[in-house]
Coordinates of C-alpha atoms in Angstrom, one line a residue:
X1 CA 109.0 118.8 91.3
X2 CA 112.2 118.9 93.6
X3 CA 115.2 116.7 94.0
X4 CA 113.8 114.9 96.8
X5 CA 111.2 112.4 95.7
X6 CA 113.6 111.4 92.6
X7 CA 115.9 110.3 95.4
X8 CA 113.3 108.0 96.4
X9 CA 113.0 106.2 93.2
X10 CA 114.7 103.3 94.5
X11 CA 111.4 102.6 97.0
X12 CA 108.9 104.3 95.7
X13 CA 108.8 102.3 93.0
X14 CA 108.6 99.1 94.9
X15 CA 105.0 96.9 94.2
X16 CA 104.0 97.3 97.7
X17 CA 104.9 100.5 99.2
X18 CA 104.7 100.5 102.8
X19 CA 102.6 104.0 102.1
X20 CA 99.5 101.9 103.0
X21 CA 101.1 100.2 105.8
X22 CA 100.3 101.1 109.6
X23 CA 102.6 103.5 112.0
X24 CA 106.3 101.4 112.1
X25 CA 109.1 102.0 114.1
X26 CA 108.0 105.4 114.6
X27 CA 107.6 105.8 111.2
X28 CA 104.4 107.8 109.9
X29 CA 102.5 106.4 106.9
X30 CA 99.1 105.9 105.4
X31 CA 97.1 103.4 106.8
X32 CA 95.1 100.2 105.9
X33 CA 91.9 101.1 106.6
X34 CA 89.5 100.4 103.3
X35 CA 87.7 97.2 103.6
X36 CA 85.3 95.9 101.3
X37 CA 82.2 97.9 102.1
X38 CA 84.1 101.0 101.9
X39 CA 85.6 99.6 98.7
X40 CA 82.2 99.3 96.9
X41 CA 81.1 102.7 98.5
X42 CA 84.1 104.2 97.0
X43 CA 83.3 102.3 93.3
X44 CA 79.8 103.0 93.8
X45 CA 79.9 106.6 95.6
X46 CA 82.2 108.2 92.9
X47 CA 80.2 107.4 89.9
X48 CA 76.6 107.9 91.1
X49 CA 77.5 111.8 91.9
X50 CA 75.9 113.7 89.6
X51 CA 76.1 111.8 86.1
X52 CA 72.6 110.4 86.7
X53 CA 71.1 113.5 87.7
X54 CA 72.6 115.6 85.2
X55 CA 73.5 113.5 82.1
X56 CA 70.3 112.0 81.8
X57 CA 69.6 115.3 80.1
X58 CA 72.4 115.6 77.3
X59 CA 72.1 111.6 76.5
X60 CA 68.9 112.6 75.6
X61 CA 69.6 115.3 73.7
X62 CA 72.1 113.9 71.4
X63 CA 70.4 110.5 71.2
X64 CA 67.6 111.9 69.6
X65 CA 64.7 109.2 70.9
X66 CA 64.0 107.9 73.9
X67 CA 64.8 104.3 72.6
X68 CA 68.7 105.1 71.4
X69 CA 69.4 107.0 74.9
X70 CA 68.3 103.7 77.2
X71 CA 70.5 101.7 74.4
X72 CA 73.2 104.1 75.0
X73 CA 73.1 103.6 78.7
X74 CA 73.1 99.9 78.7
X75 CA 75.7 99.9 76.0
X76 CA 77.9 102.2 78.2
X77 CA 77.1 100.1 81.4
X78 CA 78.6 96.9 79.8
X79 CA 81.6 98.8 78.4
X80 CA 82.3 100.6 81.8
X81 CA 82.3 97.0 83.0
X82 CA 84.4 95.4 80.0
X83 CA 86.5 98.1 81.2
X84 CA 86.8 98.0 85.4
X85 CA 87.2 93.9 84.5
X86 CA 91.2 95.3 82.4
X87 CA 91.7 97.6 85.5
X88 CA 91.4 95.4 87.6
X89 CA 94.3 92.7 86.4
X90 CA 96.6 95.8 86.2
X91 CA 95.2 96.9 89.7
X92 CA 96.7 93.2 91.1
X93 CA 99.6 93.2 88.6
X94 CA 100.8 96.8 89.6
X95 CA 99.5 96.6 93.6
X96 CA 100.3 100.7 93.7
X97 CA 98.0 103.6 94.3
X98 CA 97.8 106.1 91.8
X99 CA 95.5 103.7 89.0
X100 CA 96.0 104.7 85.4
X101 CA 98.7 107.4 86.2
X102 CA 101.0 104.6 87.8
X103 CA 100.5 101.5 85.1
X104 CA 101.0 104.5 82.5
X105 CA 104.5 105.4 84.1
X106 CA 105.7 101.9 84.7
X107 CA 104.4 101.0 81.1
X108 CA 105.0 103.6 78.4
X109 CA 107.7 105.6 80.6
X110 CA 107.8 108.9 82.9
X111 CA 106.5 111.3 79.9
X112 CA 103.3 109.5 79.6
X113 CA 102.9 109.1 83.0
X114 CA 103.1 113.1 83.5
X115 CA 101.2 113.8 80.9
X116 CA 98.2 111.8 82.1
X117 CA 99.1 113.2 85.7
X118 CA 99.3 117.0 84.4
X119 CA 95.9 116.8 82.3
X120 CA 94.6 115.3 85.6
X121 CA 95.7 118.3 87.7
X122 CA 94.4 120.9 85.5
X123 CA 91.5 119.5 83.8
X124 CA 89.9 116.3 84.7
X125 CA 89.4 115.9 88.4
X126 CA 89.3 119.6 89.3
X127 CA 86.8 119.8 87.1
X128 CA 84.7 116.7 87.9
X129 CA 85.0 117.7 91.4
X130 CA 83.7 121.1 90.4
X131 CA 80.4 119.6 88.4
X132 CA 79.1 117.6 91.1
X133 CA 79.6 120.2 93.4
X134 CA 77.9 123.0 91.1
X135 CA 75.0 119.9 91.4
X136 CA 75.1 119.8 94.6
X137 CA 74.5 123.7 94.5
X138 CA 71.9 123.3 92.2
X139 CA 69.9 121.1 93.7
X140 CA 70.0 122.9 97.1
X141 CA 68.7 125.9 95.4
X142 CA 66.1 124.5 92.9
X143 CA 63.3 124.8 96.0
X144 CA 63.7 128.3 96.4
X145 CA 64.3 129.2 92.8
X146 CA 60.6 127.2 91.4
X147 CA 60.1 129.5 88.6
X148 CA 63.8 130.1 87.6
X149 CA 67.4 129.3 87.8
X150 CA 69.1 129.6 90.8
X151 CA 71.7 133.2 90.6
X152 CA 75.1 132.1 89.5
X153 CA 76.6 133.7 92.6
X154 CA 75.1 131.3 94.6
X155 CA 75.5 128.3 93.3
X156 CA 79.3 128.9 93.0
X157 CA 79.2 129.7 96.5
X158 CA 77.6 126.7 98.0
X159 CA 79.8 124.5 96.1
X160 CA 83.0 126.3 97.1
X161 CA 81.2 125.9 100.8
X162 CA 80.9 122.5 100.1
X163 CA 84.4 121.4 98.7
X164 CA 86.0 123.2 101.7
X165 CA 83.7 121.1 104.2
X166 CA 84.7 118.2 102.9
X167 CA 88.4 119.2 102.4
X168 CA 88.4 119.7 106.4
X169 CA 86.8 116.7 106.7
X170 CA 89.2 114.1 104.6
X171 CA 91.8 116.1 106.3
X172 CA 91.0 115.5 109.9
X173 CA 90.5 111.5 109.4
X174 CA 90.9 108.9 106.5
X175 CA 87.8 107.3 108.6
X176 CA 85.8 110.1 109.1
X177 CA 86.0 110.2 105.1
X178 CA 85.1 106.9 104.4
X179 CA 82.2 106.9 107.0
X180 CA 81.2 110.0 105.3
X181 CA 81.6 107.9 101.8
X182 CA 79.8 104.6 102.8
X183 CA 77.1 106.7 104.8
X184 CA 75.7 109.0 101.4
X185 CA 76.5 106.1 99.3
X186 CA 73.5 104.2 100.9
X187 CA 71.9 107.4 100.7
X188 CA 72.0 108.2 97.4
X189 CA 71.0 104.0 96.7
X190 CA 68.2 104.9 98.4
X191 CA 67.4 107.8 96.1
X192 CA 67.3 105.8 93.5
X193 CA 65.6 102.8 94.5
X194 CA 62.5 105.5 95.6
X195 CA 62.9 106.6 91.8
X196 CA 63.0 103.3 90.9
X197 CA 59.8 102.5 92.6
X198 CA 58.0 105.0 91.8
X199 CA 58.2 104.0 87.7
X200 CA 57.5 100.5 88.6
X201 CA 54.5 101.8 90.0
X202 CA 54.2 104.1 86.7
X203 CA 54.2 100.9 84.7
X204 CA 52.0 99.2 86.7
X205 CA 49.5 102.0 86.4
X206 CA 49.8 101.8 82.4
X207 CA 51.8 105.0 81.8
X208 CA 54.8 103.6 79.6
X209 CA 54.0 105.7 76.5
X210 CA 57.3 106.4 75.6
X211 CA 58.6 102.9 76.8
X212 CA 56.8 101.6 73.7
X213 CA 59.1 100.5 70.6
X214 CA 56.7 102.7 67.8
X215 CA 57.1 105.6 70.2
X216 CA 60.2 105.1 72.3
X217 CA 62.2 104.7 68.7
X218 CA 60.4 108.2 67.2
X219 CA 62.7 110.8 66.7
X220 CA 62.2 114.1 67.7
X221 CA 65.1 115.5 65.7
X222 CA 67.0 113.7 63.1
X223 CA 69.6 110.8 63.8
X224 CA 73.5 111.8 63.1
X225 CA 76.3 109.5 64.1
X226 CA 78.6 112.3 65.4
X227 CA 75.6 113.2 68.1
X228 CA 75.4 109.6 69.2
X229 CA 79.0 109.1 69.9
X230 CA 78.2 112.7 72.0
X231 CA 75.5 110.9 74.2
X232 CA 78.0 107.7 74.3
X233 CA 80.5 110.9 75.7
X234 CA 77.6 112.4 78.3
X235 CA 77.0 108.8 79.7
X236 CA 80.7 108.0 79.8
X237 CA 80.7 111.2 82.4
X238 CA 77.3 109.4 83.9
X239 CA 79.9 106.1 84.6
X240 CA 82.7 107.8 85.8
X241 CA 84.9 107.4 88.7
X242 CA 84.5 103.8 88.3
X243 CA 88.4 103.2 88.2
X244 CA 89.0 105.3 91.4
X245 CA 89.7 102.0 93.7
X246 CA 92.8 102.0 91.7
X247 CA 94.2 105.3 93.3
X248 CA 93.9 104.0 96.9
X249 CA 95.0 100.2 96.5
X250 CA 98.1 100.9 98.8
X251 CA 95.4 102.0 101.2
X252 CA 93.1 98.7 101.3
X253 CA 92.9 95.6 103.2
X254 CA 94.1 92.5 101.4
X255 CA 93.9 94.7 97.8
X256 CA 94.7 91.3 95.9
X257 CA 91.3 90.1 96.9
X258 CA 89.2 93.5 97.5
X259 CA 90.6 95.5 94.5
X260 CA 88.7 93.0 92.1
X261 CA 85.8 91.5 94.3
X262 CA 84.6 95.3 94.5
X263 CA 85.0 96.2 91.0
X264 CA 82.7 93.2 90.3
X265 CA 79.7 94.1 92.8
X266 CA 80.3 98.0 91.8
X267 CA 80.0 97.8 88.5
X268 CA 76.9 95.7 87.4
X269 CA 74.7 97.3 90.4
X270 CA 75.4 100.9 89.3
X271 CA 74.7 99.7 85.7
X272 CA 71.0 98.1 87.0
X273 CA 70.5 101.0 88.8
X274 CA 71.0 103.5 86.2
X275 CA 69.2 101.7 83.5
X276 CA 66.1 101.7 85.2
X277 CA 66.3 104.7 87.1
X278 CA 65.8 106.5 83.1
X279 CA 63.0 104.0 82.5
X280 CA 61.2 105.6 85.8
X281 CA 62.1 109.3 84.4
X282 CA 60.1 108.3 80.8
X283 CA 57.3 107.1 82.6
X284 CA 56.5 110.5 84.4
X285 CA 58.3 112.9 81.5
X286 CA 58.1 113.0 78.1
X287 CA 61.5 113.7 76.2
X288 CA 60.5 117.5 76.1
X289 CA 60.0 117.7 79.7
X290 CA 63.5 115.9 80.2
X291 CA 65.0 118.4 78.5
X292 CA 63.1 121.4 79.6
X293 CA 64.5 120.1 83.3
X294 CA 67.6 121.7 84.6
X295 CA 67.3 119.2 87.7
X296 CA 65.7 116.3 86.6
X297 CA 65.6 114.4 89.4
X298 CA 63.3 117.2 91.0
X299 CA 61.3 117.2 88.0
X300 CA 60.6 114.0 88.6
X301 CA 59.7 114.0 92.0
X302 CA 57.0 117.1 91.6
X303 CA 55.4 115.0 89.4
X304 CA 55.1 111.9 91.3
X305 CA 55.1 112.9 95.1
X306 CA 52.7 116.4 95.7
X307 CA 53.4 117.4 98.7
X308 CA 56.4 115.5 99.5
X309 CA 58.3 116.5 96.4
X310 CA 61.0 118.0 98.9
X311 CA 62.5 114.7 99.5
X312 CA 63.8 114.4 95.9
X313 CA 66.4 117.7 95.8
X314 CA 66.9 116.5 99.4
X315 CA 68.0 113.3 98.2
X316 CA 70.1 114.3 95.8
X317 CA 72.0 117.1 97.3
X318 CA 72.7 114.6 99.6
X319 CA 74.0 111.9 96.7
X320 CA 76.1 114.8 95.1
X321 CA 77.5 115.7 98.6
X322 CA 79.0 112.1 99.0
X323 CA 80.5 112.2 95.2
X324 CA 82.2 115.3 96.3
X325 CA 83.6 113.6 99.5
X326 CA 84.8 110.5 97.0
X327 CA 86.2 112.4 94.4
X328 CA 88.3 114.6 96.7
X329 CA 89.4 111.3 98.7
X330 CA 90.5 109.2 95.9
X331 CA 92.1 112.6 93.5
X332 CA 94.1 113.7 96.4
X333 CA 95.5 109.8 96.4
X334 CA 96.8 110.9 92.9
X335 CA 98.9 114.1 93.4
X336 CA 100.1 112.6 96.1
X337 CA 101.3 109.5 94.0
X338 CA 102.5 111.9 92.0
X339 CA 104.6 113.4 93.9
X340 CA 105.8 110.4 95.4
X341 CA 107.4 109.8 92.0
X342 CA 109.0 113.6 91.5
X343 CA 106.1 114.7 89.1
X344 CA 104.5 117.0 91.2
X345 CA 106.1 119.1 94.2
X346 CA 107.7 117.2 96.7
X347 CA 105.1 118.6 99.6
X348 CA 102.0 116.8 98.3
X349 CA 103.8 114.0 98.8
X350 CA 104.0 113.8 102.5
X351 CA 101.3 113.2 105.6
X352 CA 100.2 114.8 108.6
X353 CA 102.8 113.3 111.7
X354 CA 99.7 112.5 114.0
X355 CA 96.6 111.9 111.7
X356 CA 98.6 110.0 108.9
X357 CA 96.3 112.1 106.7
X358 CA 97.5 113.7 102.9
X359 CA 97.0 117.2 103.7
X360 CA 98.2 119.4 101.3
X361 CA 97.5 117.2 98.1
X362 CA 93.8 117.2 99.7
X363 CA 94.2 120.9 100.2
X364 CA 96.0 121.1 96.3
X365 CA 93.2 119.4 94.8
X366 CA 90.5 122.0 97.2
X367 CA 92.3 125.0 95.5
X368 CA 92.7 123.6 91.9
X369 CA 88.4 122.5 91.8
X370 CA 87.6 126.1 93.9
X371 CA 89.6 127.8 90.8
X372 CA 87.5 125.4 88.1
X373 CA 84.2 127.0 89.8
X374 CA 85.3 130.0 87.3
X375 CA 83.1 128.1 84.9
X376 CA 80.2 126.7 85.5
X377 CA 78.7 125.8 82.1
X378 CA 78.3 122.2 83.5
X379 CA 77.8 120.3 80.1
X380 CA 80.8 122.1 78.6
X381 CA 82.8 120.7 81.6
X382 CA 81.5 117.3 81.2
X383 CA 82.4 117.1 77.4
X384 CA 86.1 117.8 78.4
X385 CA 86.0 115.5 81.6
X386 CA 84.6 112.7 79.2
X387 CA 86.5 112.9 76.0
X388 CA 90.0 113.1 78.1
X389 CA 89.0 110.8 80.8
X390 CA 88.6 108.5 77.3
X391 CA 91.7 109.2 76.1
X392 CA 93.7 107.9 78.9
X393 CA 91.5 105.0 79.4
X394 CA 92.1 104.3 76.4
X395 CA 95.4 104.3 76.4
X396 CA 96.2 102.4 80.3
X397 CA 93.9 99.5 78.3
X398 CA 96.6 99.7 75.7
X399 CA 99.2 99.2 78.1
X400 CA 97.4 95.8 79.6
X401 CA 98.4 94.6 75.9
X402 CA 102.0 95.9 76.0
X403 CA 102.6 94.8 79.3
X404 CA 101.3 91.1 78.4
X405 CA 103.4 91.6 75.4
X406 CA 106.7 92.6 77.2
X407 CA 106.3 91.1 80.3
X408 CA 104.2 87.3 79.7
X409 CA 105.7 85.9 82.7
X410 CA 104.6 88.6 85.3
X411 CA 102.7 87.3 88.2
X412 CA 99.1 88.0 87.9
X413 CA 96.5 87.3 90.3
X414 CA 94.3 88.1 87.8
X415 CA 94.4 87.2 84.0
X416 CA 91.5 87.5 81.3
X417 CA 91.0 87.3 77.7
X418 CA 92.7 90.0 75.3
X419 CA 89.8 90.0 73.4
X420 CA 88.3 92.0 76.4
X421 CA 90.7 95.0 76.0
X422 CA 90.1 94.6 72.3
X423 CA 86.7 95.5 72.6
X424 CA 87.3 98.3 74.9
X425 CA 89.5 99.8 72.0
X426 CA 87.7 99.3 69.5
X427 CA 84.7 101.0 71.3
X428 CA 86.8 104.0 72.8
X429 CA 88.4 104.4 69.2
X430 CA 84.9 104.9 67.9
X431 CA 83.6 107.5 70.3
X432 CA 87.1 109.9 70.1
X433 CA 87.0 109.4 66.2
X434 CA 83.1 110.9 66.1
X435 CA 83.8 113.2 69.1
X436 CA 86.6 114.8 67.1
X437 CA 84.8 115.2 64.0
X438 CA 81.7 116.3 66.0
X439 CA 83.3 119.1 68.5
X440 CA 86.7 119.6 67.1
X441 CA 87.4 122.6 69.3
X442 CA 86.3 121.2 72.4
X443 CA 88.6 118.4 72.1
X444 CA 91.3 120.3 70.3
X445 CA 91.4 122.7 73.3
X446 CA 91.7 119.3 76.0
X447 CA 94.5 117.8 73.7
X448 CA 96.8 121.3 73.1
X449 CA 96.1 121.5 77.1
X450 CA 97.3 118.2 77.7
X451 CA 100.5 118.7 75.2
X452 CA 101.2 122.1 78.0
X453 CA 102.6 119.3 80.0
X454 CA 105.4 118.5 77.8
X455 CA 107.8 121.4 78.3
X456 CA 106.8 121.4 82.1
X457 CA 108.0 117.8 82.2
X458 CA 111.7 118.0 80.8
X459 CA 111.9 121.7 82.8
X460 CA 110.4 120.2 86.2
X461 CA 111.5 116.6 85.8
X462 CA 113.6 115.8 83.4
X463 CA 116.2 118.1 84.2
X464 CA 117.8 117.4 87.2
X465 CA 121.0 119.8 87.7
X466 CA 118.8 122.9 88.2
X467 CA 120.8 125.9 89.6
X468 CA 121.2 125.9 93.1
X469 CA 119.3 129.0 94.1
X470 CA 116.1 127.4 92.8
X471 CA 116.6 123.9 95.2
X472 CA 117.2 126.6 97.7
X473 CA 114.3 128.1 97.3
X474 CA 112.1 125.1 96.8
X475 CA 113.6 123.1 99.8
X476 CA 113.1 126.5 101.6
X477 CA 109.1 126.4 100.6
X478 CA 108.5 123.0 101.5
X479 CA 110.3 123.2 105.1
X480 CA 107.5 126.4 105.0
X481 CA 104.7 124.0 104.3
X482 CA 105.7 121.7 106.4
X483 CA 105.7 123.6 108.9
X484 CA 102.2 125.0 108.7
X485 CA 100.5 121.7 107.6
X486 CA 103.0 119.3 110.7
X487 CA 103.2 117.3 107.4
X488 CA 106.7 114.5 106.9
X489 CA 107.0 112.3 104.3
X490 CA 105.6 108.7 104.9
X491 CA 107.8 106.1 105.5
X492 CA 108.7 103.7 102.7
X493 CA 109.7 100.1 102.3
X494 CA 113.1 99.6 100.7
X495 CA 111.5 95.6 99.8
X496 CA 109.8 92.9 101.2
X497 CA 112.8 90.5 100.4
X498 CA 115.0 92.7 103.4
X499 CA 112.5 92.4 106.1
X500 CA 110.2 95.4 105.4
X501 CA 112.5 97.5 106.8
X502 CA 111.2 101.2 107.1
X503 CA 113.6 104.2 105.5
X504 CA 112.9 108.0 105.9
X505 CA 113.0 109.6 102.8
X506 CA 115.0 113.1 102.5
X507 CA 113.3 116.0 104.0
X508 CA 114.4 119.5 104.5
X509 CA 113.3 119.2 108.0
X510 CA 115.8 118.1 110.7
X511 CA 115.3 115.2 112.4
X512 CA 114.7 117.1 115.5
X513 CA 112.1 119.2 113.8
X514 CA 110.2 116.3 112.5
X515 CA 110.3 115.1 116.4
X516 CA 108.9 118.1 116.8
X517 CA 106.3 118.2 114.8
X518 CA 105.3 114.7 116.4
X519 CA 105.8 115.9 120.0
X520 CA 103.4 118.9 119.3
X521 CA 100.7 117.1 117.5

């Protein structure tokens, strides 16, 4: 939170940072490399990481019948939608990468935007990131653990083996990561269509007990509103991810045109798929068995395939693998956003000279998730992922309505009704009302966590004449990091009314060592 990137303000803050423009002048930057296929894999690869596999479980649970969860997941599917369709008019209005956390900034000012920022570095994509991975780990181990849980030791192990893997890998290529990405995606579609299948086939065979309205509608404990909005909360976490095309829009090809064309193939295949991926899980389990499950998925696949059970923890190791990579290619996006705009240190704000690669917000966000593998009481995770994650959407919705309000005559490639983020609202007020009265302490804890943020901001950010000694010693650790990750800032655009013409930010390395750096690379 140096000096430096507030110096930059002037071009940062430009609509179209050159950021996701190619190599210039001799200028190093991000490049332009997400078309549309990687665009849906990105949509579609973040939110089918382990939600489905996980989530299916604590819908359940707080639903009460098997009838109110499916209810639950198509009403969250068409909300999730309701929503994507908001982000993406502010993802064309506001062409920048860092989604929510940048229409927050420009809208409600640089307190709010640091806030949603600081929750995100602590709390929300740290530990997302360490979920699927603990999934991942899960899944990997179920086979050799049949009659009990997999040791604790290992699982946090695997995953931490995991997140560096695919640290190394987003680090070494942005293509390499989005092969990675739009390989597993398929993958994990795959998985799912095989489940899919195999409850047609269920159906088809005349085993839809609990698909029937006396039976699928017969509670196995009593109905309370406050546990609803809980299973509206677990499926929320089961949807998630589906605004991450925001926090790479500098990065794709003609964004005005893929931002919103993905969003809208993303979002109502993921919803299909997940719908009727629970209908195959009631046609082989009964709501006991669900929750007796601690992989479902795997439960599933023992009933259904004998012998060839193997292929279902196969499958989705493989699906939770490819969240992972997603979630660690689009967060990194994010601190490095951040930084870009003087909220986070100045370091994650700058790019490898010779692989034009975000290395040390990729390895920032590897460290913050490997520390969230502390924990890993997965559902209490997911309640704090969800009921923040809601918060904020709730508020960048908000700000569509402001910013129509202040700003009518903006250009906007894309417009739609207001009485579409009315009825996100109204929902999202809803669920945080009946999640607070339900699990106070849980979301206590996420909001006094979140409030942390304030005194960091006017320390970090707000106040700019900080004794000399500390610049010192803050330009001195970023020349070190530099250093050791051959990392420079990216060039910027200072506007595309002056002829795009590329400016080097202020670095504390010398010309001659960021020729250097180059020449060695």
């Amino acid at each position: 939170m140096s000096d430096g990137p507030r110096q930059r303000s002037s071009t940062t803050g430009s609509s179209k940072d050159a950021a996701g423009a190619e190599e210039s002048g001799g200028g190093v930057a991000l490049k332009k490399e997400i078309g549309l296929v990687s665009a849906c894999g990105i949509i579609v690869g973040n939110i089918i990481g382990s939600g489905i596999f996980v989530s299916p479980k604590g819908v359940l649970e707080n639903a009460s019948s098997v009838g109110v969860a499916l209810i639950v997941w198509i009403i969250t599917g068409i909300i999730t939608a309701i929503g994507a369709l908001c982000y993406a008019e502010l993802g064309v209005t506001i062409p920048k990468s860092g989604g929510d956390y940048s229409y927050v900034k420009d809208i409600f000012g640089g307190l709010a935007g640091f806030l949603r920022l600081w929750i995100a570095v602590l709390v929300i994509y740290p530990t997302n990131q360490a979920v699927i991975a603990l999934t991942f780990s899960n899944y990997v181990l179920q086979p050799l653990f049949p009659t009990c849980f997999p040791p604790e030791i290992g699982l946090r192990v695997l995953a931490g083996v995991c997140l560096l893997l695919l640290t190394w890998v987003n680090c070494s290529s942005v293509r390499w990561a989005t092969r990675v990405q739009d390989i597993f995606t398929a993958g994990k579609l795959l998985a799912l269509l095989l489940i899919i299948v195999m409850g047609i086939v269920q159906i088809c065979k005349g085993d839809y007990y609990w698909l029937e309205p006396v039976n699928a509608f017969e509670p196995f404990q009593d109905y309370d509103v406050g546990l609803i909005a809980l299973s509206f909360l677990q499926g929320s976490f089961a949807y998630g991810g589906w605004n991450f095309l925001n926090y790479v829009t500098e990065e794709l090809v003609d964004p005005y045109v893929n931002l919103p064309r993905a969003i809208f193939i993303s979002i109502p295949l993921v919803t299909f798929v997940y719908v009727f991926a629970n209908i195959a899980y009631v046609t082989a389990m009964s709501p006991q068995e669900l929750l007796a499950s601690n992989a479902v998925a795997v439960t599933f696949g023992e009933k259904l395939l004998g012998v060839m059970s193997w292929i279902m923890p196969i499958s989705v190791a493989l699906s939770t693998f490819g969240g992972v990579n997603g979630s660690l290619f689009t967060s990194s996006r994010l601190f490095f956003a951040g930084a870009r705009e003087g909220h986070l240190p100045s370091l994650l704000a700058m790019i490898h000279v010779k692989r034009c690669t975000p290395i040390p917000a990729l390895l920032f966000t590897c460290i913050s998730t490997l520390l969230m593998l502390c924990t890993s009481d997965m559902y209490t995770l997911i309640n704090y992922v969800g009921f923040i994650n809601y918060l904020f959407y709730g508020v960048t919705v908000a700000g569509q309505i402001v910013l129509r309000i202040k700003q009518p005559d903006i250009h906007r490639p894309i417009k739609i009704s207001l009485i579409w983020p009315v009825i996100y609202l109204l929902f999202w007020a809803f669920l945080l009302i009946f999640s607070l009265y339900s699990e106070p302490v849980v979301c206590g804890i996420g909001l006094a966590i979140m409030l942390t943020g304030v005194p960091v901001y006017f320390l970090g950010v707000y106040w700019k004449n900080k004794p000399k000694c500390f610049d010192t010693l803050v330009d001195k650790l970023t020349y070190l990091g530099q250093k050791l990750c051959m990392v420079v800032y990216p060039a910027v655009s200072s506007g595309e009314d002056e002829g795009q013409e590329m400016t080097e930010a202020k670095s504390p390395l010398s010309k001659q060592d960021e020729d250097n750096l180059k020449a060695n690379c």
